[in-house]
Tab-separated table of C-alpha atoms and ligand atoms in Angstrom:
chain	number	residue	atom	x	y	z
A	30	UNK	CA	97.486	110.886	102.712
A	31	UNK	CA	95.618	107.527	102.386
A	32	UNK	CA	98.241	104.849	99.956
A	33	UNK	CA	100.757	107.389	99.984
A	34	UNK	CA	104.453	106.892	102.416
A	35	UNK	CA	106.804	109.999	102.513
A	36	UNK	CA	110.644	108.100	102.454
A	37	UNK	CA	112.869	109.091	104.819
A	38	UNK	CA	116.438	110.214	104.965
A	39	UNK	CA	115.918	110.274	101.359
A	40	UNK	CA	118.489	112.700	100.379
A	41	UNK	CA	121.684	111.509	103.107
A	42	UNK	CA	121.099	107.650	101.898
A	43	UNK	CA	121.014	108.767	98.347
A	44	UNK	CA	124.514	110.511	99.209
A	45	UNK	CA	126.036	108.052	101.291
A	46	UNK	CA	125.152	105.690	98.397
A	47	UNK	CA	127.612	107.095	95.715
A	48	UNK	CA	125.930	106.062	93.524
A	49	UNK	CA	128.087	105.157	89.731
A	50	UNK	CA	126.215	105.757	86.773
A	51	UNK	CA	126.296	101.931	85.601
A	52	UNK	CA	125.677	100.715	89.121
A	53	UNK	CA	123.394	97.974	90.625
A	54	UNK	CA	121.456	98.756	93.066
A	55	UNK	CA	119.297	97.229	95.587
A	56	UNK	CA	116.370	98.599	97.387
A	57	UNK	CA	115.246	95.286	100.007
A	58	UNK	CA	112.195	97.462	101.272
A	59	UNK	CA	110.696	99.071	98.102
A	60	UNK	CA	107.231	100.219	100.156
A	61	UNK	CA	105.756	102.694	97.689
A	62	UNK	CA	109.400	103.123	95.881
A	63	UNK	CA	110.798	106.655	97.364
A	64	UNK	CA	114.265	105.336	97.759
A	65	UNK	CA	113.916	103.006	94.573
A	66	UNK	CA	112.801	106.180	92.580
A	67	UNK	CA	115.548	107.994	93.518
A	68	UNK	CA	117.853	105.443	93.099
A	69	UNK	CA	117.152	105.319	89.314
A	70	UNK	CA	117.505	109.014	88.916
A	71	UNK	CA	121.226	108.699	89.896
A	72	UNK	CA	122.204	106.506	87.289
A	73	UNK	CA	121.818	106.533	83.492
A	74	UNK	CA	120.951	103.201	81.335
A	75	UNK	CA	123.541	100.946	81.808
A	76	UNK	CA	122.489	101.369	85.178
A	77	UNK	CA	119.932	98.857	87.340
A	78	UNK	CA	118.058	98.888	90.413
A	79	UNK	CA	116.436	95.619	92.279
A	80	UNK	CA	113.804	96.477	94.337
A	81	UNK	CA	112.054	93.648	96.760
A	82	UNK	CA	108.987	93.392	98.731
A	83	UNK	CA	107.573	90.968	100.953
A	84	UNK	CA	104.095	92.578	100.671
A	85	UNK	CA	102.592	92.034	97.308
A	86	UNK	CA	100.495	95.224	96.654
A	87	UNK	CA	104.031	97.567	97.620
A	88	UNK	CA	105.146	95.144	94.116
A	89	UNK	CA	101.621	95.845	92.457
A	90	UNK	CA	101.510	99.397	93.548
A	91	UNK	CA	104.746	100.068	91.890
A	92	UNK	CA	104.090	98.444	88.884
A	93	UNK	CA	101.602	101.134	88.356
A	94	UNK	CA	103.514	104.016	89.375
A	95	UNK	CA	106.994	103.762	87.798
A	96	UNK	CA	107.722	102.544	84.448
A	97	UNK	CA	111.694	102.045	83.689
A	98	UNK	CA	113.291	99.372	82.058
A	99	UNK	CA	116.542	100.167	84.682
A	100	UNK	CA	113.885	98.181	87.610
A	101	UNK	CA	113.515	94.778	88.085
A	102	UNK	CA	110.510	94.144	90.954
A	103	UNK	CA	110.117	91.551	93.216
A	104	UNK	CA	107.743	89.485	95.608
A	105	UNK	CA	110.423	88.455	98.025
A	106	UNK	CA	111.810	88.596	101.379
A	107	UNK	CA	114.922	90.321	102.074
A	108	UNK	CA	116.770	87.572	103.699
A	109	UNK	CA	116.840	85.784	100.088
A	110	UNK	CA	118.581	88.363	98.360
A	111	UNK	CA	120.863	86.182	97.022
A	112	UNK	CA	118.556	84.020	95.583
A	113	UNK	CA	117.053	86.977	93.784
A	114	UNK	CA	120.417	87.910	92.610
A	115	UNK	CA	120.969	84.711	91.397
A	116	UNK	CA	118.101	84.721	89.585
A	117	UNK	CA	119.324	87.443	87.608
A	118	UNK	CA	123.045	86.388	86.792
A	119	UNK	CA	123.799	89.562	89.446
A	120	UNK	CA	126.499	88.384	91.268
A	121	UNK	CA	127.288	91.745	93.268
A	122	UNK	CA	126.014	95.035	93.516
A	123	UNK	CA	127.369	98.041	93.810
A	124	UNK	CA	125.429	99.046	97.148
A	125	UNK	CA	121.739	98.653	98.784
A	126	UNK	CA	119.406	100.121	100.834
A	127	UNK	CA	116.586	98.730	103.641
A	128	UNK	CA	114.097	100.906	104.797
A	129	UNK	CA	113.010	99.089	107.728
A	130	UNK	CA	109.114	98.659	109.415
A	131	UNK	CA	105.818	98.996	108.159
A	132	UNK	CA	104.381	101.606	105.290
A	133	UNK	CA	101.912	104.418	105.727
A	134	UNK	CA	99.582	102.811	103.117
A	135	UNK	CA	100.194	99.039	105.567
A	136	UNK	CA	99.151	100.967	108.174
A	137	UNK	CA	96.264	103.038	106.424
A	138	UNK	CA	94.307	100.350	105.236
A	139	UNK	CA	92.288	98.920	107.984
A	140	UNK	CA	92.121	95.409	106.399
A	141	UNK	CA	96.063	94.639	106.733
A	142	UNK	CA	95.251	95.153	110.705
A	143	UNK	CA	98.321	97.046	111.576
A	144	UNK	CA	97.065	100.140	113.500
A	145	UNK	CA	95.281	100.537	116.682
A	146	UNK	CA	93.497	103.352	115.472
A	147	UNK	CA	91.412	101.647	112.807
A	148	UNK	CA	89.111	98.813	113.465
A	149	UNK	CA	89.604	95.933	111.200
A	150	UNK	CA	91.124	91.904	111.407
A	151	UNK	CA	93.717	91.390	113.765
A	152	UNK	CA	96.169	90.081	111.003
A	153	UNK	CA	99.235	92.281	110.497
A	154	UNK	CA	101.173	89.954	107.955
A	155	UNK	CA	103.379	92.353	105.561
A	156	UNK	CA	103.321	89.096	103.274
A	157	UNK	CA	99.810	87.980	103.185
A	158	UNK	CA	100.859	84.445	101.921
A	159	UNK	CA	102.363	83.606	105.053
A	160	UNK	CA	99.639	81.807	107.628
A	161	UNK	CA	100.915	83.397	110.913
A	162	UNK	CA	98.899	86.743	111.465
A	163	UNK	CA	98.596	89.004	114.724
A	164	UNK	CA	95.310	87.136	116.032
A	165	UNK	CA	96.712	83.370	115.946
A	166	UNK	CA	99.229	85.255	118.015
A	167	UNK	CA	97.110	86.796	120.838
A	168	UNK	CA	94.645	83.229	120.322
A	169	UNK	CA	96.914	80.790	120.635
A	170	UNK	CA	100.068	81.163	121.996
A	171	UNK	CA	100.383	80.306	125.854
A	172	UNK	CA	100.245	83.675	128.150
A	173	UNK	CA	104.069	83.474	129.239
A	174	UNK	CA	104.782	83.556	125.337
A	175	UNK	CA	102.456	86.573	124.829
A	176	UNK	CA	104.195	88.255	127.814
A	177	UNK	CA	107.278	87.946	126.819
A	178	UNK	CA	106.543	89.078	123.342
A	179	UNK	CA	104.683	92.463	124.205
A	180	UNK	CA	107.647	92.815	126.526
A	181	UNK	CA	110.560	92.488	124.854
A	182	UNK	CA	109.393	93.361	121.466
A	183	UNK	CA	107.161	96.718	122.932
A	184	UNK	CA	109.014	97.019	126.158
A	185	UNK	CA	105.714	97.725	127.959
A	186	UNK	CA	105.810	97.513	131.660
A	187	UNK	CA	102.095	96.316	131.617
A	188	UNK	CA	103.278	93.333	129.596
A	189	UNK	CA	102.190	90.827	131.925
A	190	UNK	CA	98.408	92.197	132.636
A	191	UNK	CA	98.003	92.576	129.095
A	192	UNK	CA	99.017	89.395	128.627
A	193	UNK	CA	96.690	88.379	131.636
A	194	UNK	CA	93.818	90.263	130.165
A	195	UNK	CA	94.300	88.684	126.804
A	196	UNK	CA	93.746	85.102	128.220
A	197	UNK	CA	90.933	85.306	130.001
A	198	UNK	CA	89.132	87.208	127.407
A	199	UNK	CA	89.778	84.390	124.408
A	200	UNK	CA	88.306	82.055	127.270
A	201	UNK	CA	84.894	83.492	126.532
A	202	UNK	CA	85.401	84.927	123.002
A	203	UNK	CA	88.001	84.958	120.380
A	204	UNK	CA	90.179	87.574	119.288
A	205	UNK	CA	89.121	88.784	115.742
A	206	UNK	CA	89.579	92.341	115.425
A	207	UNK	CA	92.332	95.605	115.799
A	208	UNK	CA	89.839	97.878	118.031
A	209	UNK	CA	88.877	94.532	120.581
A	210	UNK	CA	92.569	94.012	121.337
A	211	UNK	CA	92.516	97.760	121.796
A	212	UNK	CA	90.116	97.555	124.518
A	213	UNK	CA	91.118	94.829	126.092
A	214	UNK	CA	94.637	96.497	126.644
A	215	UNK	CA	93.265	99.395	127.610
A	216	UNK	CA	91.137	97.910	130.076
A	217	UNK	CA	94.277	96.307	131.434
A	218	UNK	CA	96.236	99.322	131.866
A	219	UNK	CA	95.203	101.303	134.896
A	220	UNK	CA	93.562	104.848	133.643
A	221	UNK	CA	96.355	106.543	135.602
A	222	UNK	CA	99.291	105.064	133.471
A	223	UNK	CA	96.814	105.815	130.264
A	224	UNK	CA	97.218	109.452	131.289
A	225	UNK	CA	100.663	109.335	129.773
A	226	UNK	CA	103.226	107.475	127.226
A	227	UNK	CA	100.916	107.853	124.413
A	228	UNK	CA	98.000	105.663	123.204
A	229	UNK	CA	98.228	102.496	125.868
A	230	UNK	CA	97.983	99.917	122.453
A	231	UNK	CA	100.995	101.408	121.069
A	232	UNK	CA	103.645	99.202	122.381
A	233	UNK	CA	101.662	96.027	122.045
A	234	UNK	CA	101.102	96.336	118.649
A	235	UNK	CA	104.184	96.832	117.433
A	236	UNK	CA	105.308	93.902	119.273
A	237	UNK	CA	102.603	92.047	117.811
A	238	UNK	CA	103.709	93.224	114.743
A	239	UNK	CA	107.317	92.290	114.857
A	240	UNK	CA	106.308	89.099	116.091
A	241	UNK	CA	104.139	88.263	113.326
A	242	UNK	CA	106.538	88.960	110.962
A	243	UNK	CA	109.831	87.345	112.434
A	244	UNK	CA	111.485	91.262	112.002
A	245	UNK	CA	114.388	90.953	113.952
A	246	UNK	CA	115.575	87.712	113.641
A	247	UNK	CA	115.290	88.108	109.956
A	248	UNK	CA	117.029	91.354	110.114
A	249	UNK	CA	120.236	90.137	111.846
A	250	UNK	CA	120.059	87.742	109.273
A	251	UNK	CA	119.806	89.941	106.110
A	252	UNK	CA	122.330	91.961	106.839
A	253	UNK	CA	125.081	88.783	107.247
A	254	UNK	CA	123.704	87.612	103.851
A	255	UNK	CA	123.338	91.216	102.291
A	256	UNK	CA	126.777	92.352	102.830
A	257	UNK	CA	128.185	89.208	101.520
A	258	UNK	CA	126.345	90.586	98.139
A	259	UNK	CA	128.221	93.313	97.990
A	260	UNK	CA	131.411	94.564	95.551
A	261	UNK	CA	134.570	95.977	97.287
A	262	UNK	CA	133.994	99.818	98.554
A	263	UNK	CA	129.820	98.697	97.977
A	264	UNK	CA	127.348	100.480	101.045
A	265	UNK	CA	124.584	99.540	102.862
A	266	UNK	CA	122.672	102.082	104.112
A	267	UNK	CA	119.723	100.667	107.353
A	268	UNK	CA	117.326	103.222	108.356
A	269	UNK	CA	115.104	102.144	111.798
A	270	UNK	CA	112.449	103.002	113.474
A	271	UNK	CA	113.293	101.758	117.249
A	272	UNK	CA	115.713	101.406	119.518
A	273	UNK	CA	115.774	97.298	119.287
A	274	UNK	CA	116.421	97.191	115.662
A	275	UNK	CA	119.407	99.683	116.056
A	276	UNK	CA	121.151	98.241	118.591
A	277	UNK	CA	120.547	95.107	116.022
A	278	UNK	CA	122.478	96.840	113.061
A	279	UNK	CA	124.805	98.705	115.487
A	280	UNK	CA	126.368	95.349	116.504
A	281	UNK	CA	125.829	93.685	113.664
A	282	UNK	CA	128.003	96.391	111.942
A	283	UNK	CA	130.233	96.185	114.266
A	284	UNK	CA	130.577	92.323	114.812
A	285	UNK	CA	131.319	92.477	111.048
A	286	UNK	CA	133.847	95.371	110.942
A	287	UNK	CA	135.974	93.824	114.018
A	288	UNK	CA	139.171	92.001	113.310
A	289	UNK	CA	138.628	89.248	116.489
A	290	UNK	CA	135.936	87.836	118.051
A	291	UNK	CA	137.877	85.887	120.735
A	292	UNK	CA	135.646	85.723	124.073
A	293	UNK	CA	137.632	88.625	126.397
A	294	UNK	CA	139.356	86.113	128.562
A	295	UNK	CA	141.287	84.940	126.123
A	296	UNK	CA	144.595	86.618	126.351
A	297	UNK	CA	145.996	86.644	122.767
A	298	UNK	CA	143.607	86.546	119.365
A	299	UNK	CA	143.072	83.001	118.199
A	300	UNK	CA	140.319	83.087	115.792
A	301	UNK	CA	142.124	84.693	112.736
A	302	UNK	CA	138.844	86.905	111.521
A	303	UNK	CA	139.066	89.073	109.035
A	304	UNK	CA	137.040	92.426	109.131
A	305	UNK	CA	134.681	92.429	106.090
A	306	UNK	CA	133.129	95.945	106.399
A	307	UNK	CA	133.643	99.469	107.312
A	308	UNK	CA	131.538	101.032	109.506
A	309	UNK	CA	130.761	104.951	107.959
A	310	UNK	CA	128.922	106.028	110.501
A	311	UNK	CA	130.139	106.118	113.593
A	312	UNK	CA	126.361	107.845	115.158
A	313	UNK	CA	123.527	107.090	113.524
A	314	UNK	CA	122.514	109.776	111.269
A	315	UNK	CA	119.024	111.259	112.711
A	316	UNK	CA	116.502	113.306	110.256
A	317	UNK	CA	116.859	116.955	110.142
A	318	UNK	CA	114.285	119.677	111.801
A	319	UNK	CA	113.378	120.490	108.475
A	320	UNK	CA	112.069	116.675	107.596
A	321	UNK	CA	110.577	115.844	111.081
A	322	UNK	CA	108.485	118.920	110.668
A	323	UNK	CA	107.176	117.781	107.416
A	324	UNK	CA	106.981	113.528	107.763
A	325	UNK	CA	106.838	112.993	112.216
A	326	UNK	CA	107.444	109.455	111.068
A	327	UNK	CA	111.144	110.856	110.357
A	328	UNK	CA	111.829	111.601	114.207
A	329	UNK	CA	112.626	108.506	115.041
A	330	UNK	CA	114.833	107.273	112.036
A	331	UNK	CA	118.162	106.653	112.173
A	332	UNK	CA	120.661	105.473	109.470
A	333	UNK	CA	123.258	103.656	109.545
A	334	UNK	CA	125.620	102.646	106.704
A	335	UNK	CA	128.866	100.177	106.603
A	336	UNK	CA	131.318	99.703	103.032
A	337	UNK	CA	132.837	96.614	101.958
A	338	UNK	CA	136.230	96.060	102.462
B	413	SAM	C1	109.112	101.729	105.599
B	413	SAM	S1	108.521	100.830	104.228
B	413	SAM	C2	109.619	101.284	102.934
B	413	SAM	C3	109.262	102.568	102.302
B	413	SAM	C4	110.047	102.912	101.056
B	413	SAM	N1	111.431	103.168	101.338
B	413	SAM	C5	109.449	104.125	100.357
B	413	SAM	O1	110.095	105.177	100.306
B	413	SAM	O2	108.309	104.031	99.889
B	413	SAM	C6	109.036	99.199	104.577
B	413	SAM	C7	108.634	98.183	103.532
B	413	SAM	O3	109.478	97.060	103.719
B	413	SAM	C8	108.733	95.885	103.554
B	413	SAM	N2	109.414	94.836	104.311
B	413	SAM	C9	109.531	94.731	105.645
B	413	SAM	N3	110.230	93.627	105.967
B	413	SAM	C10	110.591	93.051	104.794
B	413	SAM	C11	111.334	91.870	104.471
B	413	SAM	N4	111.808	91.069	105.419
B	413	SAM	N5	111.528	91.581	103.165
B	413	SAM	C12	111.019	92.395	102.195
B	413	SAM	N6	110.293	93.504	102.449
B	413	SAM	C13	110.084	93.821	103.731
B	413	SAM	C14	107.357	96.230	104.071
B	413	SAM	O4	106.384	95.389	103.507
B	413	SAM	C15	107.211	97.691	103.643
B	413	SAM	O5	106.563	97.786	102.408
C-alpha cells in the first residue's frame, strides 16, 4: 500500500538485539519506523532509541506516526553517527540496527524517481538536499563511467549498450524522466534477452540508484564508525537487499573480528591487531516462508549481526 513499508526480519533482529530495558538504541535507517517501533516496545522509560534518516519525509513521516518521549529523530546520514551521538552526550549504545536500501513509500512516489515502473524525474536522491540526482548521472558523466556503473553496481551484461544507447540519445535530447531512461534501455537490450531476467530497467536502476547515493562506499564506512559506537557485548544487526552489499558486511565483519591482517606471505603475524567484534552469525539469516509470502521484498534479505568484544 501507497506510503506504507512492511520491515523485515523484524522479529530475529529484535531477538538478536537483546535488548535491556534501560538500553540505547540505534535505528541508522528509520524508513517508516518498523524496527524503531519495535525497538521502543522492548524497553521501558529509562530506555532510548535514536533513529536517523537521510531522507527528510521518513523524519517527517514519523513525527506524525509515533509519539514517545523514549525517540530522539534525526535528519542525518548514517556515516555520522557519532556526531549525532555526540550531540546527545551518548557516548555508547547498547546495540543498533541498519535496514539497508530504499523504502516502499521512496519507491511509490513517482516524484523521488526511484522506480522504473512509474514515470516521473529521473532524480533518485534519498536526501533531497544533496545536488547529485540519477539524471546528472546518465547526462553528464562520460559513457565509460556510466558503463562501469550499471555494471558493477547492476551487474548487467548489457552494461555497455546501455551505456552506448544513453549517449547518443542525450546528444539529441536530455535525460529528464524515469519512463525515457526506461525506453531507452529497453531499446538497447535485444527483445530476446527482454524475454527473461525480469523487467530489462531493473539492474540499471538500482545501479543508478546506488550511485546516486554513494551506498556502498558509505556503507563500508558506517559500519567501521558504527561499531566503534558500541558498549562491550553491544550488536549490530545489517539486513541487505543484494549480493554486493553482503559480501560488503560479510568482510567487513570479518576484517573486524580477525586477530591479523598481515598480507599471506608474511610468515609470522607482525601487525599486533586486536579483534574488536564477534561475528554471531556465521550465514546470513534469510526471511522465513511465512514472511516472503506476505512482504516478496523479504526474499532477498539477509541479516547479519556482529557483538563487541
Ligand atoms: C529499507 S528502508 C528502512 C525501513 C525501516 N526499517 C522500516 O521498517 O520502516 C531504508 C531507509 O534507510 C534510509 N537510508 C539509506 N541510506 C541511508 C544513510 N546512508 N543514512 C541514513 N539513512 C539512510 C533510506 O532513506 C530509507 O528510508
Amino acid at each position: 500500500m501507497r506510503n506504507e513499508h512492511k520491515p523485515v526480519l523484524l522479529d530475529e533482529t529484535i531477538e538478536y538485539l537483546n535488548c535491556k530495558e534501560d538500553g540505547i538504541y540505534v535505528d541508522g535507517t528509520l524508513g517508516r519506523g518498523g524496527h524503531t517501533a519495535a525497538l521502543l516496545e522492548n524497553i521501558e522509560d529509562e530506555g532510548l532509541v535514536i533513529s536517523l534518516d537521510r531522507d527528510l519525509e521518513a523524519i517527517e513521516a514519523v513525527k506524525e506516526s509515533i509519539e514517545s518521549s523514549n525517540l530522539i529523530l534525526e535528519h542525518a546520514n548514517y556515516i555520522n553517527i557519532g556526531e549525532v551521538l555526540e550531540k546527545h552526550d551518548i557516548d555508547k549504545v547498547d546495540g543498533m540496527i541498519f535496514d539497508l536500501g530504499v523504502s516502499s513509500p521512496q519507491l511509490d512516489n513517482s516524484n523521488r524517481g526511484f522506480s522504473y515502473q512509474k514515470n516521473g524525474p529521473l532524480d533518485m536522491r534519498m536526501n533531497r538536499d544533496q545536488k547529485l540526482t540519477a539524471a546528472d548521472i546518465v547526462n553528464k558523466y562520460r559513457k565509460e563511467k556510466i558503463e562501469e556503473i550499471i555494471y558493477d553496481y547492476g551487474e548487467d551484461n548489457w552494461a555497455s549498450r546501455i551505456a552506448e544507447f544513453i549517449v547518443a540519445y542525450r546528444k539529441k535530447k536530455k535525460i529528464e524522466t524515469t519512463f525515457e531512461l526506461v525506453d531507452i534501455i529497453k531499446a538497447a537490450i535485444p527483445a530476446s534477452a527482454r524475454r527473461s531476467g525480469g523487467h530489462p530497467a531493473r539492474r540499471t536502476f538500482q545501479a543508478l540508484r546506488i550511485a546516486t547515493n554513494n551506498e556502498l562506499n558509505q556503507l563500508e564506512d558506517m559500519i567501521t564508525g558504527a561499531v566503534e559506537q558500541l558498549k562491550s557485548g553491544g550488536r549490530i544487526c545489517i539486513i541487505s537487499f543484494h549480493s554486493l552489499e553482503d559480501r560488503i558486511v560479510k568482510h567487513k565483519f570479518r576484517e573486524l573480528a580477525s586477530d591479523c591482517i598481515c598480507p599471506p606471505e608474511i610468515p609470522v603475524c607482525m601487525c599486533d591487531k586486536e579483534p574488536i567484534v564477534k561475528v554471531i552469525t556465521k550465514s546470513p539469516i534469510r526471511a522465513t516462508e511465512e514472511e516472503i509470502e506476505e512482504n516478496y521484498r523479504a526474499r532477498s534479505a539477509k541479516l547479519r549481526v556482529a557483538e563487541k568484544i
